[in-house]
Amino acid sequence: MWRFLAEAGAVFVKDLRTEFRTRVALNALGLFAVTTLAAVSYTIGPYRIAEADRPFLLSALLWIVIFFASMAGLDRSFVKEEDTQTAPLLRLSASPLVVWAGKLAFNLALLAVLMAILVPLYGMLMGFRPVSLWGFAGILAAGGYTLAVTTTMVAAIIARAMTRGALFSVLSLPLLLPLLIFVIQGTRAAAEGSPEGVMEALRAVISLGGIMTILSVVLFPAVWHE
Amino acid sequence: MVGGVRVEFEELAKRFDLRVVFRGVSGRAEPGSVLVITGPNGSGKSTLMTILCGLVRPTRGTIRYLRAGGGEVPRHAWREHLGIVAPAMGLYGELDAMENLRFFSTVRGLGFDEERCRALLREVGLDPDRTTPVAGFSTGMHQRLKIAQAVLHEPEVLFLDEPGSNLDPAGQDWLEGLVERQREGGTTVILATNDRREMEWGTEHVALPG
């Protein structure tokens, strides 16, 4: 177990180090997030939505911004390995699950940074103040994990394809649609202060995350090697 | 190294869509020998190397890694026994030489032995204290680091695809010594080349038709 963690940690640290020296994924995520947020806050703003519609619409807008920003950068770690021809040596050096775990940890870190900047900004610009902060944090954490585990798997699948950019979004959307529905419901429930609604959504999101994790562990070795 | 690993391949064929790259290729590489694969440009030398190391599946034919002490190495475990240098296999350009070796050493489950990595870098003619990212290396320095990465874990099977390309004459002399030391140490060396000097290092040969 310790050996697995050390090896996966090495993949994570390597990805983190190369990302901080190039900032390709960070810039893509950041630019997309800020642009979308600026467009949403400028065109809609905090006061153009009726009070009764605010919890639902602001929750939906928040997750749409997070989803599209993540589409701009979470495929980078796999695509870059193929583009720079480092993938073959990585395949021959590390076990598939070590690569998967390291890449997942890297995508989780990227998403955590994105959310840490985006969510407070969104709250300020759009006047979004969830009543249940703990519920909101739980939905963000579970939703972020499921988003990362799904996009990590899709990124591995599309990394060797020619039209990667389009494929990443096209393949991700149907897989992430149920997640988006549940996290929006959960965020709305947190905004309205409904613990039952938050728990119901959390159960669904955690189940989806569990299913995607098991599927990834089972399928990734074949996807990575074939 | 305990015993070594023999690599046997029979009736290998590879086809990409309708294009047949090669077919009917057979050979055997014994521990302590150098199998040289030759053939004109486009004959599939590099493709054969990627097939033999398990990165690509052949269209037809079989490959077996056999332990000298008996028993076959399962395909999923081949990677633990081999090291490879190939033009289409890059290192991490944003990392420096030591960081690259540290990474490959750790993901191979060896941990990080700084002294060993420093000694290896000195052996291939690179400065262990140089912190320039590999992207800033000359092609010759890049090739030397690739070779260091390939022998880092003392593999039983060493694949060298045009290893002398981009090396200066001193580097080629050093490479010859390295191949000789690997062979004497019982490593199974499989070398793809068209360089006349490198071809002479072979104890067995497989020629791919054009």
CSV table of C-alpha atoms in Angstrom, one decimal:
chain,number,residue,atom,x,y,z
A,1,MET,CA,0.0,0.0,0.0
A,2,TRP,CA,2.8,2.4,1.0
A,3,ARG,CA,4.6,1.5,-2.2
A,4,PHE,CA,1.5,2.2,-4.3
A,5,LEU,CA,1.0,5.6,-2.6
A,6,ALA,CA,4.7,6.5,-3.1
A,7,GLU,CA,4.5,5.7,-6.8
A,8,ALA,CA,1.2,7.4,-7.4
A,9,GLY,CA,2.6,10.4,-5.4
A,10,ALA,CA,5.5,10.5,-7.8
A,11,VAL,CA,3.2,10.8,-10.8
A,12,PHE,CA,1.2,13.5,-8.9
A,13,VAL,CA,4.3,15.5,-8.0
A,14,LYS,CA,5.7,15.2,-11.5
A,15,ASP,CA,2.5,16.5,-13.0
A,16,LEU,CA,2.3,19.3,-10.5
A,17,ARG,CA,5.9,20.3,-11.1
A,18,THR,CA,5.6,20.3,-14.9
A,19,GLU,CA,2.3,22.2,-14.6
A,20,PHE,CA,3.8,24.9,-12.4
A,21,ARG,CA,6.6,25.3,-14.9
A,22,THR,CA,4.3,25.6,-17.9
A,23,ARG,CA,0.9,26.6,-16.4
A,24,VAL,CA,-0.9,25.3,-19.5
A,25,ALA,CA,-3.8,23.7,-17.7
A,26,LEU,CA,-4.0,26.3,-14.9
A,27,ASN,CA,-4.1,29.1,-17.5
A,28,ALA,CA,-6.8,27.3,-19.5
A,29,LEU,CA,-8.9,26.6,-16.5
A,30,GLY,CA,-8.4,30.1,-15.0
A,31,LEU,CA,-9.1,32.0,-18.2
A,32,PHE,CA,-12.2,30.0,-19.0
A,33,ALA,CA,-13.5,30.3,-15.5
A,34,VAL,CA,-12.9,34.1,-15.2
A,35,THR,CA,-14.3,34.8,-18.7
A,36,THR,CA,-17.5,32.7,-18.1
A,37,LEU,CA,-17.9,34.2,-14.6
A,38,ALA,CA,-17.5,37.8,-16.0
A,39,ALA,CA,-20.0,37.1,-18.8
A,40,VAL,CA,-22.6,35.6,-16.4
A,41,SER,CA,-22.2,38.3,-13.8
A,42,TYR,CA,-22.3,41.1,-16.4
A,43,THR,CA,-25.3,39.8,-18.4
A,44,ILE,CA,-27.3,38.4,-15.5
A,45,GLY,CA,-25.8,39.8,-12.3
A,46,PRO,CA,-27.2,39.3,-8.8
A,47,TYR,CA,-30.4,41.4,-9.2
A,48,ARG,CA,-32.0,40.3,-12.5
A,49,ILE,CA,-33.3,37.0,-11.2
A,50,ALA,CA,-36.5,36.9,-9.2
A,51,GLU,CA,-36.0,36.1,-5.6
A,52,ALA,CA,-38.0,32.8,-5.8
A,53,ASP,CA,-35.9,31.6,-8.8
A,54,ARG,CA,-32.5,32.5,-7.3
A,55,PRO,CA,-31.6,29.3,-5.5
A,56,PHE,CA,-32.2,27.1,-8.5
A,57,LEU,CA,-30.8,29.4,-11.2
A,58,LEU,CA,-27.7,30.5,-9.3
A,59,SER,CA,-27.0,26.9,-8.5
A,60,ALA,CA,-27.3,25.8,-12.1
A,61,LEU,CA,-25.2,28.7,-13.3
A,62,LEU,CA,-22.4,27.9,-10.7
A,63,TRP,CA,-22.1,24.3,-11.9
A,64,ILE,CA,-22.3,25.3,-15.6
A,65,VAL,CA,-19.3,27.6,-15.0
A,66,ILE,CA,-17.4,24.9,-13.1
A,67,PHE,CA,-18.2,22.3,-15.7
A,68,PHE,CA,-17.1,24.3,-18.7
A,69,ALA,CA,-14.0,25.6,-17.0
A,70,SER,CA,-13.0,22.0,-16.1
A,71,MET,CA,-13.6,20.9,-19.7
A,72,ALA,CA,-10.9,23.5,-20.7
A,73,GLY,CA,-8.1,21.9,-18.7
A,74,LEU,CA,-8.7,18.6,-17.0
A,75,ASP,CA,-7.8,16.6,-20.1
A,76,ARG,CA,-4.3,18.1,-20.2
A,77,SER,CA,-2.4,15.7,-18.1
A,78,PHE,CA,-3.1,12.7,-20.4
A,79,VAL,CA,-3.1,14.7,-23.7
A,80,LYS,CA,0.3,16.2,-22.8
A,81,GLU,CA,1.9,12.8,-22.2
A,82,GLU,CA,0.9,11.8,-25.8
A,83,ASP,CA,1.8,15.1,-27.4
A,84,THR,CA,5.3,15.1,-25.9
A,85,GLN,CA,5.8,11.4,-26.5
A,86,THR,CA,6.4,10.7,-22.8
A,87,ALA,CA,3.4,8.2,-22.6
A,88,PRO,CA,5.2,5.2,-23.9
A,89,LEU,CA,8.0,5.4,-21.3
A,90,LEU,CA,5.4,6.0,-18.6
A,91,ARG,CA,3.5,2.9,-19.8
A,92,LEU,CA,6.6,0.8,-19.5
A,93,SER,CA,7.7,2.3,-16.1
A,94,ALA,CA,4.6,2.6,-14.0
A,95,SER,CA,1.7,0.3,-13.3
A,96,PRO,CA,-1.6,1.5,-14.9
A,97,LEU,CA,-3.3,2.0,-11.5
A,98,VAL,CA,-0.4,4.1,-10.2
A,99,VAL,CA,-0.8,6.3,-13.3
A,100,TRP,CA,-4.5,6.6,-12.8
A,101,ALA,CA,-4.3,7.4,-9.2
A,102,GLY,CA,-1.5,10.0,-9.8
A,103,LYS,CA,-3.5,11.7,-12.6
A,104,LEU,CA,-6.7,11.7,-10.6
A,105,ALA,CA,-4.9,13.3,-7.7
A,106,PHE,CA,-3.5,16.0,-10.1
A,107,ASN,CA,-7.0,16.7,-11.6
A,108,LEU,CA,-8.4,16.9,-8.0
A,109,ALA,CA,-5.8,19.4,-7.1
A,110,LEU,CA,-6.5,21.5,-10.2
A,111,LEU,CA,-10.2,21.4,-9.6
A,112,ALA,CA,-9.7,22.3,-5.9
A,113,VAL,CA,-7.7,25.4,-6.9
A,114,LEU,CA,-10.3,26.3,-9.5
A,115,MET,CA,-13.2,26.0,-7.0
A,116,ALA,CA,-11.3,27.8,-4.3
A,117,ILE,CA,-11.0,30.8,-6.5
A,118,LEU,CA,-14.2,30.5,-8.5
A,119,VAL,CA,-16.8,29.8,-5.8
A,120,PRO,CA,-16.0,32.8,-3.5
A,121,LEU,CA,-15.8,35.0,-6.6
A,122,TYR,CA,-19.1,33.7,-7.8
A,123,GLY,CA,-20.7,34.2,-4.4
A,124,MET,CA,-19.5,37.8,-4.3
A,125,LEU,CA,-20.4,38.8,-7.9
A,126,MET,CA,-23.8,36.9,-8.0
A,127,GLY,CA,-24.8,37.4,-4.4
A,128,PHE,CA,-25.0,33.7,-3.9
A,129,ARG,CA,-25.2,32.9,-0.1
A,130,PRO,CA,-26.2,29.3,0.7
A,131,VAL,CA,-28.1,28.9,4.0
A,132,SER,CA,-26.4,25.6,4.7
A,133,LEU,CA,-22.7,26.2,4.2
A,134,TRP,CA,-21.7,22.7,5.4
A,135,GLY,CA,-24.2,21.1,2.9
A,136,PHE,CA,-22.8,23.4,0.2
A,137,ALA,CA,-19.2,22.4,1.0
A,138,GLY,CA,-20.2,18.7,1.0
A,139,ILE,CA,-21.9,19.0,-2.4
A,140,LEU,CA,-18.8,20.9,-3.8
A,141,ALA,CA,-16.4,18.2,-2.4
A,142,ALA,CA,-18.4,15.2,-3.6
A,143,GLY,CA,-19.3,16.8,-6.9
A,144,GLY,CA,-15.7,17.9,-7.5
A,145,TYR,CA,-14.4,14.4,-6.8
A,146,THR,CA,-17.0,12.8,-9.2
A,147,LEU,CA,-16.2,15.4,-11.9
A,148,ALA,CA,-12.5,14.7,-11.5
A,149,VAL,CA,-12.7,10.9,-11.6
A,150,THR,CA,-15.0,11.0,-14.6
A,151,THR,CA,-12.9,13.5,-16.6
A,152,THR,CA,-9.7,11.6,-15.7
A,153,MET,CA,-11.1,8.5,-17.3
A,154,VAL,CA,-12.5,10.3,-20.4
A,155,ALA,CA,-9.2,12.1,-20.8
A,156,ALA,CA,-7.3,8.8,-20.8
A,157,ILE,CA,-9.7,7.5,-23.5
A,158,ILE,CA,-9.5,10.5,-25.8
A,159,ALA,CA,-5.7,11.2,-25.3
A,160,ARG,CA,-4.8,9.1,-28.4
A,161,ALA,CA,-7.6,10.4,-30.6
A,162,MET,CA,-7.0,13.1,-33.3
A,163,THR,CA,-9.9,15.5,-32.5
A,164,ARG,CA,-9.3,15.4,-28.7
A,165,GLY,CA,-10.8,18.8,-27.8
A,166,ALA,CA,-14.2,18.2,-29.2
A,167,LEU,CA,-14.2,14.5,-28.1
A,168,PHE,CA,-13.5,15.4,-24.5
A,169,SER,CA,-16.6,17.5,-24.2
A,170,VAL,CA,-18.7,15.2,-26.3
A,171,LEU,CA,-17.8,12.1,-24.3
A,172,SER,CA,-17.9,13.9,-21.0
A,173,LEU,CA,-21.3,15.5,-21.3
A,174,PRO,CA,-23.5,12.3,-21.3
A,175,LEU,CA,-21.4,10.8,-18.5
A,176,LEU,CA,-21.6,14.0,-16.4
A,177,LEU,CA,-25.2,15.0,-17.1
A,178,PRO,CA,-26.6,12.9,-14.2
A,179,LEU,CA,-23.9,14.4,-11.9
A,180,LEU,CA,-24.8,17.9,-13.0
A,181,ILE,CA,-28.4,17.3,-12.3
A,182,PHE,CA,-27.7,16.0,-8.8
A,183,VAL,CA,-25.1,18.6,-7.8
A,184,ILE,CA,-27.5,21.4,-9.0
A,185,GLN,CA,-30.3,19.9,-6.9
A,186,GLY,CA,-28.0,19.6,-3.9
A,187,THR,CA,-26.6,23.2,-4.3
A,188,ARG,CA,-30.2,24.5,-4.5
A,189,ALA,CA,-31.1,22.5,-1.4
A,190,ALA,CA,-28.1,24.0,0.4
A,191,ALA,CA,-29.0,27.5,-0.8
A,192,GLU,CA,-32.5,27.1,0.6
A,193,GLY,CA,-31.3,25.4,3.8
A,194,SER,CA,-33.0,22.0,3.2
A,195,PRO,CA,-30.9,19.3,4.9
A,196,GLU,CA,-33.0,16.5,3.5
A,197,GLY,CA,-32.5,17.8,0.0
A,198,VAL,CA,-28.8,18.1,0.5
A,199,MET,CA,-28.5,14.6,1.9
A,200,GLU,CA,-30.6,13.1,-0.9
A,201,ALA,CA,-28.3,14.8,-3.5
A,202,LEU,CA,-25.2,13.9,-1.6
A,203,ARG,CA,-26.2,10.2,-1.6
A,204,ALA,CA,-26.7,10.3,-5.4
A,205,VAL,CA,-23.5,12.2,-6.1
A,206,ILE,CA,-21.4,9.9,-3.8
A,207,SER,CA,-23.0,6.8,-5.5
A,208,LEU,CA,-22.1,8.2,-8.9
A,209,GLY,CA,-18.5,8.9,-7.7
A,210,GLY,CA,-18.3,5.4,-6.3
A,211,ILE,CA,-19.5,3.8,-9.6
A,212,MET,CA,-17.1,5.9,-11.7
A,213,THR,CA,-14.2,5.0,-9.3
A,214,ILE,CA,-14.9,1.3,-9.6
A,215,LEU,CA,-15.4,1.5,-13.4
A,216,SER,CA,-12.1,3.4,-13.7
A,217,VAL,CA,-10.1,1.0,-11.6
A,218,VAL,CA,-11.5,-1.9,-13.7
A,219,LEU,CA,-11.3,-0.3,-17.1
A,220,PHE,CA,-8.2,2.0,-16.9
A,221,PRO,CA,-5.5,-0.7,-17.4
A,222,ALA,CA,-7.1,-1.7,-20.7
A,223,VAL,CA,-7.7,1.9,-21.8
A,224,TRP,CA,-4.1,2.9,-20.9
A,225,HIS,CA,-2.4,-0.1,-22.6
A,226,GLU,CA,-4.5,-0.6,-25.8
B,1,MET,CA,20.8,-10.0,-12.0
B,2,VAL,CA,19.6,-13.5,-11.4
B,3,GLY,CA,19.7,-15.7,-14.5
B,4,GLY,CA,18.4,-13.3,-17.0
B,5,VAL,CA,15.5,-13.4,-19.4
B,6,ARG,CA,15.4,-14.9,-22.9
B,7,VAL,CA,13.1,-13.2,-25.5
B,8,GLU,CA,11.7,-15.5,-28.2
B,9,PHE,CA,9.4,-14.3,-31.0
B,10,GLU,CA,7.9,-16.4,-33.8
B,11,GLU,CA,6.1,-15.5,-37.1
B,12,LEU,CA,5.4,-11.9,-36.0
B,13,ALA,CA,3.4,-9.8,-38.4
B,14,LYS,CA,2.2,-6.3,-38.1
B,15,ARG,CA,-0.4,-4.6,-40.3
B,16,PHE,CA,-1.8,-1.1,-40.1
B,17,ASP,CA,-5.1,-1.1,-41.9
B,18,LEU,CA,-4.2,-2.4,-45.4
B,19,ARG,CA,-0.4,-1.8,-45.1
B,20,VAL,CA,1.7,-4.8,-44.1
B,21,VAL,CA,4.7,-3.5,-42.2
B,22,PHE,CA,6.4,-6.9,-41.9
B,23,ARG,CA,5.4,-10.6,-41.6
B,24,GLY,CA,7.0,-13.9,-40.7
B,25,VAL,CA,9.6,-12.4,-38.4
B,26,SER,CA,11.2,-14.8,-35.9
B,27,GLY,CA,14.2,-14.6,-33.6
B,28,ARG,CA,15.6,-15.3,-30.2
B,29,ALA,CA,17.7,-13.1,-27.9
B,30,GLU,CA,19.6,-14.9,-25.2
B,31,PRO,CA,20.9,-13.5,-21.9
B,32,GLY,CA,24.4,-12.2,-22.5
B,33,SER,CA,23.9,-11.7,-26.2
B,34,VAL,CA,23.1,-8.8,-28.5
B,35,LEU,CA,20.4,-9.4,-31.1
B,36,VAL,CA,20.7,-6.8,-33.9
B,37,ILE,CA,17.6,-6.0,-35.9
B,38,THR,CA,18.4,-4.3,-39.3
B,39,GLY,CA,16.4,-3.3,-42.3
B,40,PRO,CA,15.9,-0.4,-44.6
B,41,ASN,CA,14.0,2.8,-43.6
B,42,GLY,CA,10.3,1.9,-43.2
B,43,SER,CA,10.9,-1.8,-42.8
B,44,GLY,CA,9.4,-1.7,-39.3
B,45,LYS,CA,12.4,-1.9,-37.0
B,46,SER,CA,11.0,0.5,-34.5
B,47,THR,CA,7.5,-1.1,-34.8
B,48,LEU,CA,9.1,-4.4,-34.0
B,49,MET,CA,10.8,-3.0,-31.0
B,50,THR,CA,7.5,-1.5,-29.6
B,51,ILE,CA,5.9,-4.9,-30.2
B,52,LEU,CA,8.7,-6.8,-28.5
B,53,CYS,CA,8.6,-4.6,-25.4
B,54,GLY,CA,4.8,-5.0,-25.2
B,55,LEU,CA,3.6,-1.5,-26.1
B,56,VAL,CA,1.9,-2.7,-29.3
B,57,ARG,CA,0.2,-6.0,-30.0
B,58,PRO,CA,1.3,-7.8,-33.2
B,59,THR,CA,-1.3,-8.7,-35.8
B,60,ARG,CA,0.0,-12.2,-35.7
B,61,GLY,CA,2.7,-14.2,-34.0
B,62,THR,CA,3.9,-14.9,-30.5
B,63,ILE,CA,6.4,-13.3,-28.1
B,64,ARG,CA,7.7,-15.0,-25.0
B,65,TYR,CA,9.9,-13.8,-22.1
B,66,LEU,CA,11.4,-16.8,-20.6
B,67,ARG,CA,13.4,-16.8,-17.3
B,68,ALA,CA,16.7,-18.6,-17.6
B,69,GLY,CA,15.8,-20.5,-14.4
B,70,GLY,CA,12.6,-21.7,-16.1
B,71,GLY,CA,9.1,-20.2,-16.3
B,72,GLU,CA,7.5,-17.6,-18.5
B,73,VAL,CA,7.1,-13.9,-17.6
B,74,PRO,CA,3.5,-12.9,-18.0
B,75,ARG,CA,2.9,-10.1,-20.5
B,76,HIS,CA,1.7,-7.6,-17.9
B,77,ALA,CA,5.0,-8.1,-16.0
B,78,TRP,CA,7.3,-7.6,-19.0
B,79,ARG,CA,7.8,-3.9,-18.2
B,80,GLU,CA,9.5,-4.8,-14.8
B,81,HIS,CA,12.2,-6.7,-16.7
B,82,LEU,CA,13.0,-4.2,-19.5
B,83,GLY,CA,14.6,-0.9,-20.2
B,84,ILE,CA,14.3,1.0,-23.5
B,85,VAL,CA,15.8,3.8,-25.5
B,86,ALA,CA,13.9,4.8,-28.6
B,87,PRO,CA,13.6,8.0,-30.6
B,88,ALA,CA,9.8,8.1,-30.1
B,89,MET,CA,10.0,7.8,-26.4
B,90,GLY,CA,10.6,11.2,-24.7
B,91,LEU,CA,11.6,12.3,-21.2
B,92,TYR,CA,10.0,15.1,-19.3
B,93,GLY,CA,11.3,18.4,-20.8
B,94,GLU,CA,10.2,20.6,-17.9
B,95,LEU,CA,12.1,18.5,-15.4
B,96,ASP,CA,15.9,18.5,-15.0
B,97,ALA,CA,18.0,15.3,-15.5
B,98,MET,CA,18.0,14.3,-11.8
B,99,GLU,CA,14.2,15.0,-11.5
B,100,ASN,CA,13.6,12.7,-14.5
B,101,LEU,CA,15.7,9.9,-13.0
B,102,ARG,CA,14.1,10.4,-9.6
B,103,PHE,CA,10.6,10.1,-11.2
B,104,PHE,CA,11.4,6.9,-13.2
B,105,SER,CA,13.2,5.4,-10.2
B,106,THR,CA,10.2,6.0,-7.9
B,107,VAL,CA,7.4,4.8,-10.2
B,108,ARG,CA,9.5,1.7,-10.9
B,109,GLY,CA,9.3,1.0,-7.1
B,110,LEU,CA,13.0,1.4,-6.5
B,111,GLY,CA,12.6,4.5,-4.3
B,112,PHE,CA,15.1,7.3,-4.9
B,113,ASP,CA,18.8,6.5,-4.5
B,114,GLU,CA,20.4,9.9,-5.0
B,115,GLU,CA,24.0,8.6,-5.0
B,116,ARG,CA,23.1,5.9,-7.6
B,117,CYS,CA,21.4,8.5,-9.9
B,118,ARG,CA,24.3,10.9,-9.5
B,119,ALA,CA,26.8,8.2,-10.4
B,120,LEU,CA,24.7,7.2,-13.4
B,121,LEU,CA,24.5,10.7,-14.7
B,122,ARG,CA,28.3,11.1,-14.3
B,123,GLU,CA,28.7,7.8,-16.1
B,124,VAL,CA,26.7,8.9,-19.1
B,125,GLY,CA,28.6,12.2,-19.2
B,126,LEU,CA,26.0,14.6,-17.6
B,127,ASP,CA,26.5,16.9,-14.7
B,128,PRO,CA,24.3,15.7,-11.8
B,129,ASP,CA,24.2,19.3,-10.4
B,130,ARG,CA,22.9,20.8,-13.6
B,131,THR,CA,19.4,22.1,-13.0
B,132,THR,CA,18.6,23.0,-16.6
B,133,PRO,CA,15.3,21.5,-17.8
B,134,VAL,CA,15.8,18.7,-20.2
B,135,ALA,CA,14.0,20.7,-22.9
B,136,GLY,CA,17.1,22.9,-23.0
B,137,PHE,CA,19.5,19.9,-23.6
B,138,SER,CA,21.2,19.2,-26.9
B,139,THR,CA,20.0,16.1,-28.7
B,140,GLY,CA,23.1,14.3,-27.7
B,141,MET,CA,22.7,15.1,-24.0
B,142,HIS,CA,19.0,14.1,-24.3
B,143,GLN,CA,20.1,10.7,-25.8
B,144,ARG,CA,22.6,10.2,-22.9
B,145,LEU,CA,19.9,10.8,-20.4
B,146,LYS,CA,17.5,8.4,-22.1
B,147,ILE,CA,20.2,5.8,-21.9
B,148,ALA,CA,20.7,6.5,-18.2
B,149,GLN,CA,16.9,6.1,-17.7
B,150,ALA,CA,16.9,2.8,-19.5
B,151,VAL,CA,19.6,1.2,-17.4
B,152,LEU,CA,18.6,2.9,-14.1
B,153,HIS,CA,16.9,-0.3,-12.8
B,154,GLU,CA,19.4,-2.7,-14.2
B,155,PRO,CA,17.0,-4.4,-16.5
B,156,GLU,CA,17.3,-8.0,-17.7
B,157,VAL,CA,16.3,-7.0,-21.2
B,158,LEU,CA,17.6,-3.8,-22.8
B,159,PHE,CA,16.0,-2.5,-26.0
B,160,LEU,CA,18.1,0.1,-27.9
B,161,ASP,CA,16.5,1.6,-31.0
B,162,GLU,CA,19.2,3.6,-32.9
B,163,PRO,CA,21.0,4.4,-29.6
B,164,GLY,CA,24.0,6.0,-31.2
B,165,SER,CA,22.0,8.6,-33.1
B,166,ASN,CA,22.9,12.2,-32.0
B,167,LEU,CA,25.9,10.9,-30.0
B,168,ASP,CA,29.4,12.3,-30.8
B,169,PRO,CA,32.3,9.9,-31.5
B,170,ALA,CA,33.2,9.9,-27.8
B,171,GLY,CA,29.6,9.1,-26.9
B,172,GLN,CA,29.5,6.3,-29.5
B,173,ASP,CA,32.7,4.8,-27.9
B,174,TRP,CA,31.1,5.0,-24.5
B,175,LEU,CA,27.9,3.4,-25.9
B,176,GLU,CA,29.9,0.5,-27.3
B,177,GLY,CA,31.5,0.0,-23.9
B,178,LEU,CA,28.1,0.1,-22.2
B,179,VAL,CA,26.6,-2.5,-24.6
B,180,GLU,CA,29.6,-4.7,-23.9
B,181,ARG,CA,29.3,-4.3,-20.1
B,182,GLN,CA,25.5,-5.1,-20.3
B,183,ARG,CA,26.2,-8.2,-22.4
B,184,GLU,CA,28.9,-9.4,-20.1
B,185,GLY,CA,26.6,-8.8,-17.1
B,186,GLY,CA,24.1,-11.2,-18.6
B,187,THR,CA,21.6,-8.6,-20.0
B,188,THR,CA,19.7,-9.6,-23.1
B,189,VAL,CA,20.3,-6.7,-25.5
B,190,ILE,CA,18.1,-6.1,-28.5
B,191,LEU,CA,19.4,-3.4,-30.8
B,192,ALA,CA,17.7,-1.9,-33.8
B,193,THR,CA,20.1,-0.1,-36.1
B,194,ASN,CA,21.4,0.5,-39.6
B,195,ASP,CA,24.7,1.9,-38.4
B,196,ARG,CA,27.6,-0.4,-39.6
B,197,ARG,CA,29.6,0.0,-36.4
B,198,GLU,CA,26.6,-0.9,-34.1
B,199,MET,CA,25.7,-3.8,-36.4
B,200,GLU,CA,29.1,-5.3,-35.5
B,201,TRP,CA,28.2,-5.5,-31.8
B,202,GLY,CA,25.5,-8.1,-32.6
B,203,THR,CA,25.9,-11.8,-31.7
B,204,GLU,CA,22.7,-12.6,-33.6
B,205,HIS,CA,21.0,-10.8,-36.4
B,206,VAL,CA,17.4,-10.4,-37.7
B,207,ALA,CA,17.1,-8.6,-41.0
B,208,LEU,CA,13.7,-7.1,-41.9
B,209,PRO,CA,12.9,-7.0,-45.7
B,210,GLY,CA,12.1,-3.6,-47.1
